[in-house]
Short mmCIF file of C-alpha atoms in Angstrom, two decimals:
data_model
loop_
_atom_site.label_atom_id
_atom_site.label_comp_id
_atom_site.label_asym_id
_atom_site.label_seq_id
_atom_site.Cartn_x
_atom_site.Cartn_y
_atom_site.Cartn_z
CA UNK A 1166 77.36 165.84 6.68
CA UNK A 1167 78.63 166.33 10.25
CA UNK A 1168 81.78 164.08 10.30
CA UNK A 1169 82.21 161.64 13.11
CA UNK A 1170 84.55 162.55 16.12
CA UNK A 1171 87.42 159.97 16.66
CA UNK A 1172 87.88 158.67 20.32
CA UNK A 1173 91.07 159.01 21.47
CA UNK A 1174 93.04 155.63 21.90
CA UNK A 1175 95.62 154.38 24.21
CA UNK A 1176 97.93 154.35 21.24
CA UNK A 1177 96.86 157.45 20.12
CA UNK A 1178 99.84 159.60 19.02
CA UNK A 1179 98.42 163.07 20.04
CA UNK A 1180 98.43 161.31 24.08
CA UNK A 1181 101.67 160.79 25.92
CA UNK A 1182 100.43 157.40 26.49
CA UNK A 1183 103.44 155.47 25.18
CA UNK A 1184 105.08 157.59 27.67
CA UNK A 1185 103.31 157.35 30.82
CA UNK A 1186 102.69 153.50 30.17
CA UNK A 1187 106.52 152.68 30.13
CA UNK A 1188 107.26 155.04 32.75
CA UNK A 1189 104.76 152.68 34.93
CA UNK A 1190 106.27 149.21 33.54
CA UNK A 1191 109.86 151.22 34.44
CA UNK A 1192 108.20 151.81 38.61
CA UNK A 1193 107.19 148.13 38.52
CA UNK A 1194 109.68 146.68 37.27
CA UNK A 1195 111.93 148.94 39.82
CA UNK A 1196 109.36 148.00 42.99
CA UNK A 1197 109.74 144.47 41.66
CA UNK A 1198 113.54 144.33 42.33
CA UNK A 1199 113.36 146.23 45.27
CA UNK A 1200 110.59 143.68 46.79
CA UNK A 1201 113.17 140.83 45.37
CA UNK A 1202 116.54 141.81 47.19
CA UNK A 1203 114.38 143.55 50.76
CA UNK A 1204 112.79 139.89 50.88
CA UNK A 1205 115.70 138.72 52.01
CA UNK A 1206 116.00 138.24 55.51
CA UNK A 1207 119.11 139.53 57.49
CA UNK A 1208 121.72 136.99 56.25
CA UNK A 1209 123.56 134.95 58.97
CA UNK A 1210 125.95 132.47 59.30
CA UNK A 1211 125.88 128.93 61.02
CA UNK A 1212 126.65 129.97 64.15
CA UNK A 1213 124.15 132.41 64.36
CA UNK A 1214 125.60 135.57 64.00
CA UNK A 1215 125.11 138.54 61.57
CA UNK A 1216 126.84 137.79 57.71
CA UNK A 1217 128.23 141.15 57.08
CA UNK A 1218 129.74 140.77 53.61
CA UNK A 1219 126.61 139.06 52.42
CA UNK A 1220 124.41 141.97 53.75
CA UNK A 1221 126.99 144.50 52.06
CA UNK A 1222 125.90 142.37 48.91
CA UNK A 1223 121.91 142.29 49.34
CA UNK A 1224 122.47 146.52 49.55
CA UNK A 1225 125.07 146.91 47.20
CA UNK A 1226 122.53 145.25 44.61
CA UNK A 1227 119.62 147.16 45.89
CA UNK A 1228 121.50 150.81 45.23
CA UNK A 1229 122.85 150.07 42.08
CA UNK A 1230 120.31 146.90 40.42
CA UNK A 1231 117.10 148.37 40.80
CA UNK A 1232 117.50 152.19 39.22
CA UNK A 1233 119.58 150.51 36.57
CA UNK A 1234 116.44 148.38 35.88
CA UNK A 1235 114.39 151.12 35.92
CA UNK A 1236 116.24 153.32 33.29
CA UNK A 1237 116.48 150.52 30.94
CA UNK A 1238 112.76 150.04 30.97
CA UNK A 1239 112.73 153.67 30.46
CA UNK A 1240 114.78 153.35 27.85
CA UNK A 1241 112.79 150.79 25.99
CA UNK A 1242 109.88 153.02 26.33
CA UNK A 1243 111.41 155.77 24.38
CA UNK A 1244 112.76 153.84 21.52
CA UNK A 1245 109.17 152.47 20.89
CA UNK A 1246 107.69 155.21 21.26
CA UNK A 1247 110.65 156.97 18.79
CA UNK A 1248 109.67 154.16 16.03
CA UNK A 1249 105.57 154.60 16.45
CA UNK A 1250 106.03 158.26 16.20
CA UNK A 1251 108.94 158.85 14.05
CA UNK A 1252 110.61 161.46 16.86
CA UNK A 1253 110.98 160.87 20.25
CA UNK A 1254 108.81 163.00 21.61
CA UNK A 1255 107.38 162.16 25.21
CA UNK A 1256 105.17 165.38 25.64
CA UNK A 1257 102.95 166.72 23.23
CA UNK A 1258 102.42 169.71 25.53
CA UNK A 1259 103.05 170.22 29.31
CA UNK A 1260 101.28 167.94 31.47
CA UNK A 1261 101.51 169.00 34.86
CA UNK A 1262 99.70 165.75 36.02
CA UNK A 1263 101.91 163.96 34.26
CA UNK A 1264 105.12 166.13 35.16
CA UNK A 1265 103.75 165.45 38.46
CA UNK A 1266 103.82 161.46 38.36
CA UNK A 1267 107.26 161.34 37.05
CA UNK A 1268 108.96 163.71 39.87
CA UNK A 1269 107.21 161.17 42.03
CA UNK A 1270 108.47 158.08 40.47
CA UNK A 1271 112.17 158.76 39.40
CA UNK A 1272 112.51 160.72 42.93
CA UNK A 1273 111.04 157.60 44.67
CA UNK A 1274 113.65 155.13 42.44
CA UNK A 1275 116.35 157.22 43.43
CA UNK A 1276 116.39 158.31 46.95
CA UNK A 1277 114.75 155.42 48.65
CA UNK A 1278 117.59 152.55 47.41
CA UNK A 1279 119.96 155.23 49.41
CA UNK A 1280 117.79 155.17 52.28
CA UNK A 1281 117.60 151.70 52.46
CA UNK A 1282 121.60 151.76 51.90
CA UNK A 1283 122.83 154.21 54.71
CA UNK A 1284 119.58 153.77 57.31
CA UNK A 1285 116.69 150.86 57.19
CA UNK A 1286 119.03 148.05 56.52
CA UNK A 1287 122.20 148.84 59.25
CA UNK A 1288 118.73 148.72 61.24
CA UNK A 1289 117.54 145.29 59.86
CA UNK A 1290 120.78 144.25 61.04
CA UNK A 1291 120.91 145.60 63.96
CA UNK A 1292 119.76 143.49 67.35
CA UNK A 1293 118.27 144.98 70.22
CA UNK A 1294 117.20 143.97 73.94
CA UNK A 1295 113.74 145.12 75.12
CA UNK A 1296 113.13 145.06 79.17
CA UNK A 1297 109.79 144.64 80.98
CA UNK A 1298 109.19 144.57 84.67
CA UNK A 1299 105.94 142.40 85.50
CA UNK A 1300 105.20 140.42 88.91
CA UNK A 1301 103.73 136.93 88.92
CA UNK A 1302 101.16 135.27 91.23
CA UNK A 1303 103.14 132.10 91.70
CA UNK A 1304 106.25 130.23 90.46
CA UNK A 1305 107.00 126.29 89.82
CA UNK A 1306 110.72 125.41 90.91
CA UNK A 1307 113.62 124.72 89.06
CA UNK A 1308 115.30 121.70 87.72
CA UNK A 1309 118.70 121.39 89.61
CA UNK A 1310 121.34 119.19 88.55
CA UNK A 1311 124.40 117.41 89.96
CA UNK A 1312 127.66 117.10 87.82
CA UNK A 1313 130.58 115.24 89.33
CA UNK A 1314 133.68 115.88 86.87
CA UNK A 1315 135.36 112.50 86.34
CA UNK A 1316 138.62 113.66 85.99
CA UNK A 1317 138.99 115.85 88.96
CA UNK A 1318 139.74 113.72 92.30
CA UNK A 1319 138.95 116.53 94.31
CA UNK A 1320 135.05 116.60 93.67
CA UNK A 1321 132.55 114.44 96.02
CA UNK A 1322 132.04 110.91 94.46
CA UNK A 1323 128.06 110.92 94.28
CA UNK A 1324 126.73 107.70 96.27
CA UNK A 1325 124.26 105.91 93.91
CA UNK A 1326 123.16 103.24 97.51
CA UNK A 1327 121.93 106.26 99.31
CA UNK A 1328 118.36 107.62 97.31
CA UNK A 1329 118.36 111.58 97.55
CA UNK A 1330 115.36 113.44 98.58
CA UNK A 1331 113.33 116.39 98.12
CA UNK A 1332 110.92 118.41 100.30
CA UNK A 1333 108.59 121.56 99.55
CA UNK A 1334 107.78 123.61 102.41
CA UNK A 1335 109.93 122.31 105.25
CA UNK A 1336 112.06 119.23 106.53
CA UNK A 1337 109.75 116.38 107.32
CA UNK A 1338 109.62 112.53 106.26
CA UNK A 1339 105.79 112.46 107.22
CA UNK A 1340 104.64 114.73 105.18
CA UNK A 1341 102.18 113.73 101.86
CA UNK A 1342 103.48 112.63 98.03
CA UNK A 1343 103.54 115.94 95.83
CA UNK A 1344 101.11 114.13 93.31
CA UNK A 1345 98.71 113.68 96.19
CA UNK A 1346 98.32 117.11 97.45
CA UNK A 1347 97.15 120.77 96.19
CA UNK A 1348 100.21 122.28 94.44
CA UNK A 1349 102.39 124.37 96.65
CA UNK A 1350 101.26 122.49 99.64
CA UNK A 1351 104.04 121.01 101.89
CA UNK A 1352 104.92 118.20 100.60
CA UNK A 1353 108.04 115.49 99.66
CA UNK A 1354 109.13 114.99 96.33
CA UNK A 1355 112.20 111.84 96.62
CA UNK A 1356 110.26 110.52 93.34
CA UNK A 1357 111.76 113.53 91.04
CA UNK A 1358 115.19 113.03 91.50
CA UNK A 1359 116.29 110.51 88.39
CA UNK A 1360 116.51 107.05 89.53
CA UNK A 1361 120.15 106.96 89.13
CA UNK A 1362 123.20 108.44 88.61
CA UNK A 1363 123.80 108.91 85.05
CA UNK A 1364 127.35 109.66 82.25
CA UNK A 1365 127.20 112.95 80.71
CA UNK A 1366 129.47 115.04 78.08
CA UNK A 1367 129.94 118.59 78.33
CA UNK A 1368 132.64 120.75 76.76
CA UNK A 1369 135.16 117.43 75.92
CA UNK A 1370 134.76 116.37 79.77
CA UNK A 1371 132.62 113.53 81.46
CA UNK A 1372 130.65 114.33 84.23
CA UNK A 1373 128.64 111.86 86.55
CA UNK A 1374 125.11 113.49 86.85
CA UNK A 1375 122.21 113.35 89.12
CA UNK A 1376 118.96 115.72 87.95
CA UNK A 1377 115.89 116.81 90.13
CA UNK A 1378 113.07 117.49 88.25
CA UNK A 1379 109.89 119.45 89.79
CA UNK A 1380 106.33 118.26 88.76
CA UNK A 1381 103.57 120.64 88.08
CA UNK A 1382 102.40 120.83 92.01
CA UNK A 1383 105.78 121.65 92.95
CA UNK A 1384 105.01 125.66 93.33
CA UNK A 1385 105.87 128.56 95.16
CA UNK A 1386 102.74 130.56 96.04
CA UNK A 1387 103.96 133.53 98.00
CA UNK A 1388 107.58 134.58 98.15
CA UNK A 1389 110.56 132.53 100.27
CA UNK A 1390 108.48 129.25 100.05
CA UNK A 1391 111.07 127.01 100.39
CA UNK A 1392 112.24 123.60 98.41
CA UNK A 1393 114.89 121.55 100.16
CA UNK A 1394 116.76 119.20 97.46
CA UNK A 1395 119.77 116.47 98.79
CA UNK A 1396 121.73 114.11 97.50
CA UNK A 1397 124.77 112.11 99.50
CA UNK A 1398 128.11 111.41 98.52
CA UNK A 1399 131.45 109.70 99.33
CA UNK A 1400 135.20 111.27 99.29
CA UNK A 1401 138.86 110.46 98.88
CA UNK A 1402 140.48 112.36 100.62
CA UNK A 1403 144.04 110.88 100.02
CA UNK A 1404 143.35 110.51 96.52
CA UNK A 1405 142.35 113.70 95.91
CA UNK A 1406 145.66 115.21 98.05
CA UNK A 1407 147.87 112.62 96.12
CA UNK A 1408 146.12 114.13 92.51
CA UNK A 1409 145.90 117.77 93.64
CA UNK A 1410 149.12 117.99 95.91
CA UNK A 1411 146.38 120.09 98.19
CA UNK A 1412 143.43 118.84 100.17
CA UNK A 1413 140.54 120.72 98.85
CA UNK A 1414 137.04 120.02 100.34
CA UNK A 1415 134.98 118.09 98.00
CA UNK A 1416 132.90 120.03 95.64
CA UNK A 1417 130.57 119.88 92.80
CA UNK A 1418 129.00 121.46 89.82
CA UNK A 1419 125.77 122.40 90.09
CA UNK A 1420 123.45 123.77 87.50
CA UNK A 1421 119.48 125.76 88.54
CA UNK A 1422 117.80 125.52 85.27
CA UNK A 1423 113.98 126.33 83.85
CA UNK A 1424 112.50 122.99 84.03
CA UNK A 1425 110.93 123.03 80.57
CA UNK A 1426 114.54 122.49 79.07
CA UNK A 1427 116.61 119.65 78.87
CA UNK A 1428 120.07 120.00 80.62
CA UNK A 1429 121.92 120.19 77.46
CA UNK A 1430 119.69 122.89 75.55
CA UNK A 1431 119.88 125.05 78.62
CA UNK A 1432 123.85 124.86 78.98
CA UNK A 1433 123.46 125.44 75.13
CA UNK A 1434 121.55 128.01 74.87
CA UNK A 1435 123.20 129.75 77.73
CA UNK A 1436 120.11 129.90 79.90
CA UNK A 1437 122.05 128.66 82.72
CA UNK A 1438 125.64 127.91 83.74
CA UNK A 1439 127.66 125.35 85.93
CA UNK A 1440 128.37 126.77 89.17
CA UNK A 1441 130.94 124.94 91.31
CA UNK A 1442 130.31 125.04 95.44
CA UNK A 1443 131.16 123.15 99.04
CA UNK A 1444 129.41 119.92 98.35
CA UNK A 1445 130.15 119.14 102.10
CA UNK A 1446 127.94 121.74 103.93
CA UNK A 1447 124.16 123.61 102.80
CA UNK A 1448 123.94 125.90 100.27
CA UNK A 1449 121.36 128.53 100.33
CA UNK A 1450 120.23 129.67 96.72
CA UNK A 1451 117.71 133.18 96.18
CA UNK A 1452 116.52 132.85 93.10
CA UNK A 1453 115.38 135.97 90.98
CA UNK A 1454 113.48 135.56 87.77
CA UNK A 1455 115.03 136.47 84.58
CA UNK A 1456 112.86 135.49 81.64
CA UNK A 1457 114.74 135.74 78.16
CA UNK A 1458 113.24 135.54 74.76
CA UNK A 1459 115.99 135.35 71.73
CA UNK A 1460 115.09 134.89 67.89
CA UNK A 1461 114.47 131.10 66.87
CA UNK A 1462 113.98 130.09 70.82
CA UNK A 1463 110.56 130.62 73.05
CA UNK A 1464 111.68 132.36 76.09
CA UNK A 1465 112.68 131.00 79.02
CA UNK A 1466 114.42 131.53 82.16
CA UNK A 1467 117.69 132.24 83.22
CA UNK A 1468 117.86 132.76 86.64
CA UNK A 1469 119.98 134.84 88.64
CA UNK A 1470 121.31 133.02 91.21
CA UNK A 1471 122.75 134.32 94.68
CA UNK A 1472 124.42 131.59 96.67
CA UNK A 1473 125.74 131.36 100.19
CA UNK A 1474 126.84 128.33 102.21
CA UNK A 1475 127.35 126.65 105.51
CA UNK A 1476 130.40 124.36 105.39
CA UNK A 1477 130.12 120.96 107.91
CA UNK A 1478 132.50 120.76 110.62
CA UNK A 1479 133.88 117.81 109.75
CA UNK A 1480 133.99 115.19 106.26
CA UNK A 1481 132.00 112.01 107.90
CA UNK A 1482 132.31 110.20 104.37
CA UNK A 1483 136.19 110.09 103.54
CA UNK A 1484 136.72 106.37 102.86
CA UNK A 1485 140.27 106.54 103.17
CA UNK A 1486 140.00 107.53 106.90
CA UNK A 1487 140.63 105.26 109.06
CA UNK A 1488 138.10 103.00 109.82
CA UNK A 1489 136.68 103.91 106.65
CA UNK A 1490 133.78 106.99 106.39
CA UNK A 1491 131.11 106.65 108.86
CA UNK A 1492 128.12 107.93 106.83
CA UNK A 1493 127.60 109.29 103.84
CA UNK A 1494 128.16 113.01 103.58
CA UNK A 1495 124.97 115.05 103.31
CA UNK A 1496 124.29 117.89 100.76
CA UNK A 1497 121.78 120.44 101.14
CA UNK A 1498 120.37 122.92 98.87
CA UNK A 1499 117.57 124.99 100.14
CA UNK A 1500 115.89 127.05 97.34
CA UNK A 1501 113.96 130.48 97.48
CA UNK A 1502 112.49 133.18 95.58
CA UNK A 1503 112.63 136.20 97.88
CA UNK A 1504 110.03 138.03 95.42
CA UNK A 1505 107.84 137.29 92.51
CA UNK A 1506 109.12 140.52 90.06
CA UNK A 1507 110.30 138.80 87.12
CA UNK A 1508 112.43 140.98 83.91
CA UNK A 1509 111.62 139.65 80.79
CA UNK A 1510 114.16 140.15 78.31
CA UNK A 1511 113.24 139.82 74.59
CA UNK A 1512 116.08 140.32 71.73
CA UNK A 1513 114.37 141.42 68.41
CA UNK A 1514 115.77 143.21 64.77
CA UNK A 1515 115.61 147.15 65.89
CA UNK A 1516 113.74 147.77 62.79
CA UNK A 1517 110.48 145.36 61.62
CA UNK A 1518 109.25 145.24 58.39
CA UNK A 1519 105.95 147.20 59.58
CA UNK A 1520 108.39 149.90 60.59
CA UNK A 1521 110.22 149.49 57.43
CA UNK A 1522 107.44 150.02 55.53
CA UNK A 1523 105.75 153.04 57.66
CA UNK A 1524 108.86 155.03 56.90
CA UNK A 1525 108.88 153.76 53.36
CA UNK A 1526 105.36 155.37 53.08
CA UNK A 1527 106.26 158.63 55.14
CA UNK A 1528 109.09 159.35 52.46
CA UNK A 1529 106.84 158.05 49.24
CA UNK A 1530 104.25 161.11 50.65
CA UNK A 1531 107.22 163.95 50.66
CA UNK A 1532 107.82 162.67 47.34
CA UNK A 1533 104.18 163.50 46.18
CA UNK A 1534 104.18 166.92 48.07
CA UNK A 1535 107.73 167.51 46.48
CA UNK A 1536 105.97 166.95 42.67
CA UNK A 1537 103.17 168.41 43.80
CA UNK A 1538 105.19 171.70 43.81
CA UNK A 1539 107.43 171.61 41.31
CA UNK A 1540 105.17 170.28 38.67
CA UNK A 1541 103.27 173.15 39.01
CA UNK A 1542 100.05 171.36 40.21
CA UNK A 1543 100.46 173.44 43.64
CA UNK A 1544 99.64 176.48 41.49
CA UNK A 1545 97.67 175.83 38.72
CA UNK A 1546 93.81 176.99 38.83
CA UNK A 1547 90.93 175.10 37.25
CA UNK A 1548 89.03 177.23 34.93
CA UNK A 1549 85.03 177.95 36.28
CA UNK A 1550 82.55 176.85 34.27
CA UNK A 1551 80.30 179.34 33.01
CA UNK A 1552 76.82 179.08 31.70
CA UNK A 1553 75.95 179.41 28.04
CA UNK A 1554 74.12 183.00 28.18
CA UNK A 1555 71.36 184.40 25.83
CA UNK A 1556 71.88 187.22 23.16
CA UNK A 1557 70.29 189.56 26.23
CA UNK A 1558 73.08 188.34 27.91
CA UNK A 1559 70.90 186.37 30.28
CA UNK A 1560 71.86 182.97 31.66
CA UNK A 1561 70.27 180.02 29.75
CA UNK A 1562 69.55 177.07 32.42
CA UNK A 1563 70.05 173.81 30.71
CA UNK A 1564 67.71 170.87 31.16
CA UNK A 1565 68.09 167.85 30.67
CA UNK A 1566 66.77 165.52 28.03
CA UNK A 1567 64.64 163.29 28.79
#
């Protein structure tokens, strides 16, 4: 009686099973760990900036954690397989597939922590500014904004009787409401400076502020269309030589700002800066466009600002004269962009995770070549099957049954 064949098990003891399937829980566990610490993002610290010591942690832990994992789940594979089988033996007989999966795995939990040590994660830490050159069609203006420092008797003493005004185009008190007209058409826009002047803090000082900001018809459509922004002031000149112990000519701060920020984020965020200039006179601004992009923040734009000025010949508005000032004193800003190229600035991690991960996968595939080879697999040849032949040592075809 033809006895019955046995199928072969998992747990079968003439496999390497026990082997291979602990080898596999020793790779997850291993990828497991590694997926743990690489999750975390580049540590920082509350002002921003890049936490070293913590990020000497994360790869510390990574190098040293994971393979430890991965040889104690090794471990724990041999010792169960040394109590089902009563030796600890993990081949049977040489498995060159097998041979070759190992070389793979334990070459994989080995060299890529050190990779990830000494290259990918200096580049996860590492910030980077990428340039682009583009050219726009058209351009919306600024916000601009006053500052009179309170503490400084030498600045122009912003006149909140006299309304300041604003013109697109050109000079001209007859000309159409901005909200009335095609944008970019000439234009006057007295309605967008704030209705009055207004306290504000900035770096532990108080500053009087008056802000101008543009609507969404208040364009440039083709390069040096012009806005024209004033505002009118009053000085102390006798004050200011009494405080000083020097006549200066009044001044203020001004700051050009994208007008999709407040005041404060844009000081903040270092999109733009206080400039100080000749209050008494007109002040000519080009404006190029710088957009910048940084992690956290949608870009925006810092312009780069290039200033000149005409000084008055005289200050009509020192109330200490005598006879008291005349008129107010008059100051003009006339904007400009003398081109529509804008550079676009974006600051980004030099290495992504895609990246990361693409060179994770480049290595993993030496790796497989690399036990490929020394496994044996390179060189091993597949018997041919032959055909069962006859006793006249012809070849039988086989059929099959139906």
């Amino acid at each position: 009686m033809a006895s019955k064949s046995r199928q072969k098990t998992f747990c079968d003891k003439s496999t390497n099973s026990y082997f291979v399937f602990f080898a596999l829980i020793a790779w997850v566990v291993w990828l497991a760990v590694v997926a743990g610490l690489v999750s975390k993002d580049v540590p920082k610290k509350q002002d921003g900036s890049v936490d070293f010591e913590k990020a000497k942690q994360i790869r510390l832990g990574l190098v040293i954690l994971s393979p430890v994992v991965a040889v104690l789940v090794l471990l724990l594979g041999g010792c169960i397989t040394w109590v089902h089988e009563g030796s600890f033996k993990p081949w049977k007989k040489y498995d060159r597939n097998l041979a070759n999966t190992l070389i793979v795995l334990l070459t994989a939990v080995a060299v890529l922590p050190a990779l990830y040590w000494k290259l990918w994660y200096p580049e996860r830490t590492r910030e980077v500014i990428i340039l682009e050159r583009d050219r726009v069609t058209e351009e919306y203006f600024p916000s601009i904004t006053l500052l009179q420092q309170d503490d400084w008797s030498s600045q122009a003493d912003l006149d909140d009787s006299s309304p300041p005004k604003c013109f697109i185009g050109r000079y001209d008190e007859q000309l159409p409401d901005c909200g009335t007209v095609f944008p970019g058409s000439p234009c006057k826009c007295h309605n967008r400076w704030g209705g009055e002047v207004i306290d504000y803090e900035w770096q532990n000082s108080t500053y009087r502020t008056i802000t101008l900001t543009p609507s969404e018809s208040m364009i440039s459509r083709q390069p040096a269309g012009l806005m024209i922004a004033q505002a009118f002031f009053n000085y102390n000149s006798t004050k200011a030589r009494i405080n000083a112990s020097q006549l200066l000519p009044p001044s203020l701060w001004v700051a050009i700002y994208d007008p999709r920020l407040p005041l404060e984020e844009a000081l903040y965020a270092n999109y733009s800066q206080m400039r100080l200039i000749n209050a008494n006179g007109l002040i000519h601004i080009n404006i190029r466009l710088n957009s910048r992009e940084v992690p956290g923040r949608s870009a925006a734009y810092d312009y780069d600002l290039s200033l000149s000025s005409i000084p008055a010949m005289d200050i009509q508005c020192d109330v200490s004269a005598p006879g008291g000032a005349r008129s107010p004193c008059i100051l003009s800003l006339y904007l400009q962009y003398p081109n529509f190229e804008r550079l676009s600035a974006k600051q980004e991690i030099a290495m992504s995770w895609g990246d990361l991960l693409s060179e994770a996968g480049s290595w993993f595939a030496l790796f497989q070549l690399l036990g490929w080879i020394l496994s044996g697999a390179a060189w091993h040849k597949s018997p041919k099957a032959t055909l069962p032949t006859s006793s006249s040592g012809n070849s039988i075809a086989l059929l099959p049954i139906p």
